[in-house]
GROMACS .gro file of N, CA and C in nm:
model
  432
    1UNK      N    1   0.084  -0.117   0.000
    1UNK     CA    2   0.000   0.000   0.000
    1UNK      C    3   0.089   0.124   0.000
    2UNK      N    4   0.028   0.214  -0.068
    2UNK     CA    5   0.091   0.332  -0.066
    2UNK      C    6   0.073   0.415   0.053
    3UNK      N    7   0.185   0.471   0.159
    3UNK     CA    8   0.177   0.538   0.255
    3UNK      C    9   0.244   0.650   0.276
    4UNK      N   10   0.274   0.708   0.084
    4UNK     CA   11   0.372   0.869   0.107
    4UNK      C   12   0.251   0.967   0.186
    5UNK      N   13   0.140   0.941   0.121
    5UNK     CA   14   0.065   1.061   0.217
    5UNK      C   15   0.073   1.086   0.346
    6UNK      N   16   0.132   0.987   0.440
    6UNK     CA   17   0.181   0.994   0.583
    6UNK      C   18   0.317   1.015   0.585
    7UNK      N   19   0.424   1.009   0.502
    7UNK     CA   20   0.553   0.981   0.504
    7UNK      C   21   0.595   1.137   0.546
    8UNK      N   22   0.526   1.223   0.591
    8UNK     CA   23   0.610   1.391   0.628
    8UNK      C   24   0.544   1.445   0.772
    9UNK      N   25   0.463   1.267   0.826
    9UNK     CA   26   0.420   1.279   0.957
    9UNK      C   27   0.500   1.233   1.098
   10UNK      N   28   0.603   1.312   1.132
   10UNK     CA   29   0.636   1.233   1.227
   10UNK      C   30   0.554   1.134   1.332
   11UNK      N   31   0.434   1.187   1.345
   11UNK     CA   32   0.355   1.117   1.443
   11UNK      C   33   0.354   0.992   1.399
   12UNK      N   34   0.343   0.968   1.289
   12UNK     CA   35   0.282   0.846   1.212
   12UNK      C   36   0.428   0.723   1.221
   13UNK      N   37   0.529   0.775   1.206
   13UNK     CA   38   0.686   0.714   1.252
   13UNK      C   39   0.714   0.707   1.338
   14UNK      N   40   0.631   0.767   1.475
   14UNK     CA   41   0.651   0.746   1.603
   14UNK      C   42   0.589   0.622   1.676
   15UNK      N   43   0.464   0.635   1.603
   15UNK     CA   44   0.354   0.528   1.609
   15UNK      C   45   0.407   0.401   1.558
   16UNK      N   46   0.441   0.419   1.420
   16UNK     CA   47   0.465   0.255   1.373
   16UNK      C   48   0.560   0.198   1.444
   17UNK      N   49   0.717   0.296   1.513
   17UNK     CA   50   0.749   0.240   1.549
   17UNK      C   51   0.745   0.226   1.682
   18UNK      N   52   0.652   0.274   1.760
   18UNK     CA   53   0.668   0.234   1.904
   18UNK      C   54   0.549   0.073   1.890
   19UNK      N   55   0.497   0.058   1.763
   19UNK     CA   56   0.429  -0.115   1.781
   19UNK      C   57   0.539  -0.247   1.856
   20UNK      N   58   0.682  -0.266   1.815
   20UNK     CA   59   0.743  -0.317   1.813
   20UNK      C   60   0.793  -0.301   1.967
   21UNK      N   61   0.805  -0.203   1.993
   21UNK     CA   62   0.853  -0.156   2.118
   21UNK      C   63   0.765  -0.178   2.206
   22UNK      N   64   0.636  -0.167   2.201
   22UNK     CA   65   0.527  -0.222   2.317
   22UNK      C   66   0.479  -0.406   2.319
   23UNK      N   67   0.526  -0.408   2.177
   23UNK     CA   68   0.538  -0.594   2.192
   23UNK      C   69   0.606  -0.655   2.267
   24UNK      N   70   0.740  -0.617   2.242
   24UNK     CA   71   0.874  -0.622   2.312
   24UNK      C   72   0.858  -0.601   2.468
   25UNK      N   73   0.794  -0.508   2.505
   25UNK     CA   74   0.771  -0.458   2.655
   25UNK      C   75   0.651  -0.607   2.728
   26UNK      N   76   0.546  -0.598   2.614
   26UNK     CA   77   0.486  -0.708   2.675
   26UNK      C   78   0.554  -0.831   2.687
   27UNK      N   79   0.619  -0.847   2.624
   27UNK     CA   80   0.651  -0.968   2.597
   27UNK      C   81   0.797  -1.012   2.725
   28UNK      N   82   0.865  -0.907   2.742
   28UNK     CA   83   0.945  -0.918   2.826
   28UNK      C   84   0.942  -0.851   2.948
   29UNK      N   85   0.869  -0.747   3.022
   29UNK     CA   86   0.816  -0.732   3.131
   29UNK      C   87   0.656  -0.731   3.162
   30UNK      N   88   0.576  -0.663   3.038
   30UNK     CA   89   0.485  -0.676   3.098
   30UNK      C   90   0.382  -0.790   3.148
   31UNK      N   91   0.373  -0.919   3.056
   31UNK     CA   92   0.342  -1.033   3.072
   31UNK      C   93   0.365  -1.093   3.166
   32UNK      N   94   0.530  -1.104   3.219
   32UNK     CA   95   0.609  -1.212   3.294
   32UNK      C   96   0.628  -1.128   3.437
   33UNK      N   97   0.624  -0.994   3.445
   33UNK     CA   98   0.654  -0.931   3.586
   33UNK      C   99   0.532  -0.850   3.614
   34UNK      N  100   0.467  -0.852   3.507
   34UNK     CA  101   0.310  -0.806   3.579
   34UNK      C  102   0.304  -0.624   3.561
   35UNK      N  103   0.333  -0.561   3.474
   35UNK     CA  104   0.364  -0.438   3.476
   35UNK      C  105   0.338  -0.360   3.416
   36UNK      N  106   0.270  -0.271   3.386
   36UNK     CA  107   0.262  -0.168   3.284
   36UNK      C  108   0.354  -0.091   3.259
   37UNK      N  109   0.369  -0.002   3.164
   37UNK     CA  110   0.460   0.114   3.141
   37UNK      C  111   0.500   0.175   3.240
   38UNK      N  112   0.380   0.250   3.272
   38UNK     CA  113   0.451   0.353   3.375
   38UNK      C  114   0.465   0.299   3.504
   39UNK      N  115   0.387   0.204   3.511
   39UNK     CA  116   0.429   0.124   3.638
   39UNK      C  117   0.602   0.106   3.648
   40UNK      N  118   0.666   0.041   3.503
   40UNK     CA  119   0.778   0.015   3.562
   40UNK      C  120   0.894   0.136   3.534
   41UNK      N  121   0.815   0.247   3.443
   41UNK     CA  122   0.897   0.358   3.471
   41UNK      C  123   0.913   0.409   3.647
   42UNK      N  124   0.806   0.426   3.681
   42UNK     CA  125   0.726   0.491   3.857
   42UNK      C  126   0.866   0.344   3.917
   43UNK      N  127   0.917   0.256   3.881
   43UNK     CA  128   0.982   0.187   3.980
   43UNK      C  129   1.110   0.179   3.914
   44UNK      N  130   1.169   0.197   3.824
   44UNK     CA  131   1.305   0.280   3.780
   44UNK      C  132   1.346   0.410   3.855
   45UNK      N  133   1.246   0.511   3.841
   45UNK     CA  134   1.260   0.637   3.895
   45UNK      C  135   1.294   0.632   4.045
   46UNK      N  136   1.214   0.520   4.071
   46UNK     CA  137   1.209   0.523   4.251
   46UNK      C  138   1.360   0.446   4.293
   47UNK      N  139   1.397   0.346   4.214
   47UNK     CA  140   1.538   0.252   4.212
   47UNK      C  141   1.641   0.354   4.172
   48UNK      N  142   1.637   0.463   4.114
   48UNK     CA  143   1.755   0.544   4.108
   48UNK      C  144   1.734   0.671   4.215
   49UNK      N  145   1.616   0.684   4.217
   49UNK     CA  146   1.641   0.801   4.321
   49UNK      C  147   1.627   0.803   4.439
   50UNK      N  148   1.569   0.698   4.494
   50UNK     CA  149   1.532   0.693   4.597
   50UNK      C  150   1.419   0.777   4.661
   51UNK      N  151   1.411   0.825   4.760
   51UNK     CA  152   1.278   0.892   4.812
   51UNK      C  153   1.225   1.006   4.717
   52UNK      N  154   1.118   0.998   4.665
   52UNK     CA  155   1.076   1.109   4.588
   52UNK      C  156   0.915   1.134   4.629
   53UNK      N  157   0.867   1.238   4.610
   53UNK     CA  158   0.717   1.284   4.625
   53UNK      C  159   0.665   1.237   4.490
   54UNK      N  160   0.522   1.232   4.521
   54UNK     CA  161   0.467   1.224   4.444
   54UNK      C  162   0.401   1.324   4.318
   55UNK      N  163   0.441   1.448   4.336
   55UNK     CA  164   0.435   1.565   4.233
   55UNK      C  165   0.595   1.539   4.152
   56UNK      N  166   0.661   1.517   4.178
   56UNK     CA  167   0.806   1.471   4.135
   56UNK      C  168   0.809   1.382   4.015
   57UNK      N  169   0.725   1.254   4.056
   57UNK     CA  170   0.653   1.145   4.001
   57UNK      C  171   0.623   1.164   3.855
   58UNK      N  172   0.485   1.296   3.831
   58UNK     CA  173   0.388   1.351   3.785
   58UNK      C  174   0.478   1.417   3.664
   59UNK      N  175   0.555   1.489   3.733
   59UNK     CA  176   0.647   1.604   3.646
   59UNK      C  177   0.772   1.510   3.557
   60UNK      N  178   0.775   1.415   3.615
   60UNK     CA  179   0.917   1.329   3.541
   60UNK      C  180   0.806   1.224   3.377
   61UNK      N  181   0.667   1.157   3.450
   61UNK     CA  182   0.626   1.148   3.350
   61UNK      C  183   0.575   1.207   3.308
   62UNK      N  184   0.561   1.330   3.315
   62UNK     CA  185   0.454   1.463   3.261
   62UNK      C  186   0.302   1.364   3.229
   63UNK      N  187   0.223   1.332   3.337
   63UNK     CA  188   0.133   1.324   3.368
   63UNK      C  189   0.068   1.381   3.487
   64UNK      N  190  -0.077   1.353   3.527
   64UNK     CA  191  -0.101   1.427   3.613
   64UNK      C  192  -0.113   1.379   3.758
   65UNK      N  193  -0.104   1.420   3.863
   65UNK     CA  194  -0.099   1.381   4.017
   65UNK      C  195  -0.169   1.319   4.002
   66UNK      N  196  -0.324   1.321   4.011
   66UNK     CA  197  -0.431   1.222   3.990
   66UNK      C  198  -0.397   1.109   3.944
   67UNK      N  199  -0.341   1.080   3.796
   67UNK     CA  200  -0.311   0.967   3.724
   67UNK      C  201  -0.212   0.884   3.819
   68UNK      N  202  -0.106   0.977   3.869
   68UNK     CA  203  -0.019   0.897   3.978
   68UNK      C  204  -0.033   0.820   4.067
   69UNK      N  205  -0.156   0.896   4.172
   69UNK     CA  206  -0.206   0.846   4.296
   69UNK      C  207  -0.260   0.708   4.269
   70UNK      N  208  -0.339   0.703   4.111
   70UNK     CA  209  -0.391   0.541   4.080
   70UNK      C  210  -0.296   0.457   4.035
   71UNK      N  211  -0.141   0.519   3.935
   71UNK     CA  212  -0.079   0.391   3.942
   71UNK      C  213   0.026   0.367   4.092
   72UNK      N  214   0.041   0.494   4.183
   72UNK     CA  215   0.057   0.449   4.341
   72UNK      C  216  -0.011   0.346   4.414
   73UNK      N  217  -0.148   0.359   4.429
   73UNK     CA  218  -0.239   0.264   4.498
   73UNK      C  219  -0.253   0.103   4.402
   74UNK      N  220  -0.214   0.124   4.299
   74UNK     CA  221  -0.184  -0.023   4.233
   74UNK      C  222  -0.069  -0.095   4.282
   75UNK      N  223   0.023   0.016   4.300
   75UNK     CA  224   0.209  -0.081   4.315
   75UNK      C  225   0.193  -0.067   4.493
   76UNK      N  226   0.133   0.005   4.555
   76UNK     CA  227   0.097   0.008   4.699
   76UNK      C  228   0.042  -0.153   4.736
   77UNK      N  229  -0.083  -0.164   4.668
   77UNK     CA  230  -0.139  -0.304   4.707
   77UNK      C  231  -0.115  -0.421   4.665
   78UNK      N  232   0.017  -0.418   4.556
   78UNK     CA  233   0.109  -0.571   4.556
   78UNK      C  234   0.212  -0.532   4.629
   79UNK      N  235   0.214  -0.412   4.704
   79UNK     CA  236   0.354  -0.421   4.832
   79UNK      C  237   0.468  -0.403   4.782
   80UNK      N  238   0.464  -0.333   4.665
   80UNK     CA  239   0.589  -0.268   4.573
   80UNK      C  240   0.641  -0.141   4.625
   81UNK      N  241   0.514  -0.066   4.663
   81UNK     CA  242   0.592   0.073   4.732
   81UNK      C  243   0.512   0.122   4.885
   82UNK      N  244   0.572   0.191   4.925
   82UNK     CA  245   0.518   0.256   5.047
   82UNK      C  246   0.515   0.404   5.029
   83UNK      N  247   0.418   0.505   5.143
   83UNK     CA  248   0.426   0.612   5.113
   83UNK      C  249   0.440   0.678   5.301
   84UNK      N  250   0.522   0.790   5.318
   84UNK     CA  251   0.556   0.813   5.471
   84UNK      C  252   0.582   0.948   5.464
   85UNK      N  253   0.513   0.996   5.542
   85UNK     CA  254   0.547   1.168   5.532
   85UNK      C  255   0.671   1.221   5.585
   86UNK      N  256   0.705   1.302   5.477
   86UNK     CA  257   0.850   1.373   5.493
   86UNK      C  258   0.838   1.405   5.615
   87UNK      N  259   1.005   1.377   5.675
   87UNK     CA  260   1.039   1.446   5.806
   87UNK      C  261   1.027   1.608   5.811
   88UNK      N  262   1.094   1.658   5.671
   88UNK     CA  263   1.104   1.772   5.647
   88UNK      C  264   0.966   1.871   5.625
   89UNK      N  265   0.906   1.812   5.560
   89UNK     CA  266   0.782   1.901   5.510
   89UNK      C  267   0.653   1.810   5.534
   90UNK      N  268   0.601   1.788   5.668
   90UNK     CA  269   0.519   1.687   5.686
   90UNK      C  270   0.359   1.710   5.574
   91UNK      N  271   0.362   1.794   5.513
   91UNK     CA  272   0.257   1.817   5.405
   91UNK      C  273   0.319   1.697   5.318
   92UNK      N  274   0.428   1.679   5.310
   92UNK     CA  275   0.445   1.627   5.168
   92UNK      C  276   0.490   1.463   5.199
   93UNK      N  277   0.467   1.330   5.149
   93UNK     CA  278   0.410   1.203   5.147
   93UNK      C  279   0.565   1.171   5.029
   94UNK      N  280   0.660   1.113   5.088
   94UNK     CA  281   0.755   1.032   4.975
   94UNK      C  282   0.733   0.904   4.939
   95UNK      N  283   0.770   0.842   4.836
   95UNK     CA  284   0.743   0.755   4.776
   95UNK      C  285   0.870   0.668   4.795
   96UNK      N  286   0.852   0.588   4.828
   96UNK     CA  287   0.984   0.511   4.854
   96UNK      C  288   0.946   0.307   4.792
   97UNK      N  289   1.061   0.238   4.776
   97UNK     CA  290   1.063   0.119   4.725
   97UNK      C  291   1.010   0.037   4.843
   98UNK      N  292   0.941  -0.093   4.845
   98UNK     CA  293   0.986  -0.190   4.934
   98UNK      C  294   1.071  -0.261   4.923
   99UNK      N  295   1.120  -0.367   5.013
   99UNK     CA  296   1.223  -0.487   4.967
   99UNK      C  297   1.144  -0.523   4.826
  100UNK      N  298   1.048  -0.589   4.817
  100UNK     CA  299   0.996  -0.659   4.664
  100UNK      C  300   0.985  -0.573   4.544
  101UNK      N  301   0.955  -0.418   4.614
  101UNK     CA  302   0.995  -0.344   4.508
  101UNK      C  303   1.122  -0.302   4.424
  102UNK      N  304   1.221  -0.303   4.534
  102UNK     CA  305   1.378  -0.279   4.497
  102UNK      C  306   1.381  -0.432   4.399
  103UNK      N  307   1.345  -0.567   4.455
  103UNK     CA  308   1.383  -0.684   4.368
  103UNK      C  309   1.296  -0.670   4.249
  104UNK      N  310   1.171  -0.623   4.240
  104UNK     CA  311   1.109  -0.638   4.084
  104UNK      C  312   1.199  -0.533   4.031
  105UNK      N  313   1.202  -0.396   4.079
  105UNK     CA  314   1.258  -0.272   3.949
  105UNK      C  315   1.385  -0.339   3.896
  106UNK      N  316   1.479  -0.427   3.974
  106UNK     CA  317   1.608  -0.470   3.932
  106UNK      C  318   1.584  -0.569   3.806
  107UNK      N  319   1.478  -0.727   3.843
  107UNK     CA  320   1.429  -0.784   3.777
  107UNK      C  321   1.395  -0.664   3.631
  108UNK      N  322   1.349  -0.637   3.650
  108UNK     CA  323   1.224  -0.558   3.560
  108UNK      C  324   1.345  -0.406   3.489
  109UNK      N  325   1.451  -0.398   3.510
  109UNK     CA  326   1.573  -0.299   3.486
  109UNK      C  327   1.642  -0.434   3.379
  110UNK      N  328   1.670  -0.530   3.479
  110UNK     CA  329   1.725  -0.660   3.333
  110UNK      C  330   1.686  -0.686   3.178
  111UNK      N  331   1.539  -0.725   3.239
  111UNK     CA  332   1.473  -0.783   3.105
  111UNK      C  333   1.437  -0.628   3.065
  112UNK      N  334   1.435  -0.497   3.091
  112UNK     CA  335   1.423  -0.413   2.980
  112UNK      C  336   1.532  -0.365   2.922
  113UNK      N  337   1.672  -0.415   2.941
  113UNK     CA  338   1.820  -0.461   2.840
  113UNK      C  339   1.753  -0.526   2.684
  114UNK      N  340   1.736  -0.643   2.734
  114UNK     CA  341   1.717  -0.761   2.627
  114UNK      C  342   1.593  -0.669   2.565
  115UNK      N  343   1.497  -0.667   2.611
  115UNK     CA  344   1.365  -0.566   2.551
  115UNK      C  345   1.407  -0.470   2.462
  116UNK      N  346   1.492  -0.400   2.476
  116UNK     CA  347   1.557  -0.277   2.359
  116UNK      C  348   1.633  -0.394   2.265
  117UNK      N  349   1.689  -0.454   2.271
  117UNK     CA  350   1.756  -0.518   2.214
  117UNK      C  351   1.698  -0.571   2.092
  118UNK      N  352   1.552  -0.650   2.140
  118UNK     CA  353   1.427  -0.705   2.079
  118UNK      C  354   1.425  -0.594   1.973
  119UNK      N  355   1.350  -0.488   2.020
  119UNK     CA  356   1.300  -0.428   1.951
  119UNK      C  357   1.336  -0.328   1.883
  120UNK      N  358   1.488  -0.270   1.928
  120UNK     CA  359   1.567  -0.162   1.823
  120UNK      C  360   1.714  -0.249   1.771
  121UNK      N  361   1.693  -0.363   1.763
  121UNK     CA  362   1.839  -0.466   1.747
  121UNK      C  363   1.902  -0.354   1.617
  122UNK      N  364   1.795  -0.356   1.530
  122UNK     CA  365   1.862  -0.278   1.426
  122UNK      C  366   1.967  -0.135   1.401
  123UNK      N  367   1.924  -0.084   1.504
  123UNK     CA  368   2.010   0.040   1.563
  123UNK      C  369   2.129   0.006   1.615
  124UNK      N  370   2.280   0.081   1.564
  124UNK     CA  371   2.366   0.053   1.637
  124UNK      C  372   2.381   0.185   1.775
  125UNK      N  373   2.462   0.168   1.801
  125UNK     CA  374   2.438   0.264   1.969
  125UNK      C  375   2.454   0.430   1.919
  126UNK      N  376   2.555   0.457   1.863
  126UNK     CA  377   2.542   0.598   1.791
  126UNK      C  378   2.420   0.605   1.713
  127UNK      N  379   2.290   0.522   1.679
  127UNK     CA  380   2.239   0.570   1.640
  127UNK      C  381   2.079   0.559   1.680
  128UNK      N  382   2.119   0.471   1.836
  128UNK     CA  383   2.023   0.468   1.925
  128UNK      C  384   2.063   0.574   2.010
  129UNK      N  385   2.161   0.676   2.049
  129UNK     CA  386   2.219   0.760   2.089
  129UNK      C  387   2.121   0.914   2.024
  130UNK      N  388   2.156   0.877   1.919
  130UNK     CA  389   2.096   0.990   1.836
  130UNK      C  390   1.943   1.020   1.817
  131UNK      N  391   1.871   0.902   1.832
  131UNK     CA  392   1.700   0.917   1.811
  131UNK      C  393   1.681   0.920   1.977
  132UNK      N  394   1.769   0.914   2.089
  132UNK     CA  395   1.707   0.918   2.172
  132UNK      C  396   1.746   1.099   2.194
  133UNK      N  397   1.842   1.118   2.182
  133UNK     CA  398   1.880   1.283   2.152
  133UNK      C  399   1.778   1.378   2.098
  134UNK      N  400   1.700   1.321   1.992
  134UNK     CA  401   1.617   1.367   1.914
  134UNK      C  402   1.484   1.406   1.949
  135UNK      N  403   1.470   1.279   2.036
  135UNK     CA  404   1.335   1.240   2.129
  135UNK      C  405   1.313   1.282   2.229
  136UNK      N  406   1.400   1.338   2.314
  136UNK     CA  407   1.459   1.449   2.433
  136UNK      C  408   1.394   1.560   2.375
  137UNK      N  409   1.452   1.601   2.255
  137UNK     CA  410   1.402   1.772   2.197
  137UNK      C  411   1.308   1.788   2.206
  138UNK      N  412   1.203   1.693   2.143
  138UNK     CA  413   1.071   1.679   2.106
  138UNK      C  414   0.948   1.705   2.221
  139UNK      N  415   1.021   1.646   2.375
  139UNK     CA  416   0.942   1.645   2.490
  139UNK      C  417   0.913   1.737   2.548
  140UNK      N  418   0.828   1.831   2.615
  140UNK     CA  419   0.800   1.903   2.664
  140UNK      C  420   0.856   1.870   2.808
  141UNK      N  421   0.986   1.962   2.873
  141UNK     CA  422   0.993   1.993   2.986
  141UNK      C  423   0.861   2.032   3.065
  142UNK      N  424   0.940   1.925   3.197
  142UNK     CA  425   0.849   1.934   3.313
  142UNK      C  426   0.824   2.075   3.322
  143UNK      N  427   0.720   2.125   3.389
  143UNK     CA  428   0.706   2.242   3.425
  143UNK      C  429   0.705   2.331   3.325
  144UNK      N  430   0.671   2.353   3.210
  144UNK     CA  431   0.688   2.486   3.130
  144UNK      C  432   0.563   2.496   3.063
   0.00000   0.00000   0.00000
C-alpha cells in the first residue's frame, strides 16, 4: 500500500514504530513481571532516586498527580511501594521502594536490556544515541 501521504508525519513514525517496542515490553516485562509502562517507569525512577514525592513522580512522566495516585495505589497493594510523610515538610508524602519493590525494578531494569535489544536490534548505539537525543528535543519539559 501506498503510505507517502503519511511519510512527512512524524507522528505516524513514532507510532509505527513504538508497535514493536510495546510488543517487546509485553513480551518481556509486561506479561512475565506483571507491569505496565509507567508502572515500571514509577519503579526505575524510585530505584535510582530513591525517596521522591509524588508531584516529582507527575512532572518526570509529565502526567497528572491524579493519574499517579492510581498507578501508586496499584504498586501500593502488591507491596511494591510505600508512602511516609517527609520528616522535612510533613505536608508532603515520599514515595519510597519496598524490599519486593527494589527486587522487581532490578528484575524488571534486566529484562528491559534484552527488551531494547528485541525491539531496536537494528540500531547501532550511535544511532540509538541519536533518536534518543532527538526524542529528548521533542518532549516538553516538566514544568513549562
Amino acid at each position: 500500500m501506498d503510505q507517502s501521504a503519511l511519510a512527512h508525519l512524524i507522528g505516524y513514525h513514532l507510532a509505527r514504530a513504538s508497535v514493536p517496542a510495546r510488543r517487546a515490553f509485553a513480551q518481556r516485562i509486561g506479561r512475565p513481571l506483571g507491569l505496565r509502562p509507567a508502572e515500571f517507569s514509577i519503579l526505575q525512577l524510585l530505584a535510582r532516586n530513591g525517596d521522591v514525592t509524588q508531584k516529582q513522580l507527575a512532572q518526570a512522566l509529565l502526567v497528572s498527580a491524579p493519574a499517579v495516585t492510581v498507578l501508586l495505589d496499584r504498586l501500593g497493594q502488591r507491596g511494591l511501594v510505600c508512602r511516609e510523610r517527609s520528616a522535612r515538610d510533613r505536608r508532603a508524602q515520599l514515595i519510597r521502594l519496598t524490599g519486593a519493590g527494589a527486587a522487581l525494578a532490578r528484575r524488571a531494569h534486566r529484562a528491559s536490556l534484552s527488551m531494547e535489544r528485541q525491539a531496536f536490534g537494528a540500531l547501532g548505539p550511535a544511532e540509538r544515541a541519536r533518536l534518543i537525543a532527538l526524542l529528548e528535543r521533542c518532549t516538553p519539559a516538566a514544568g513549562r
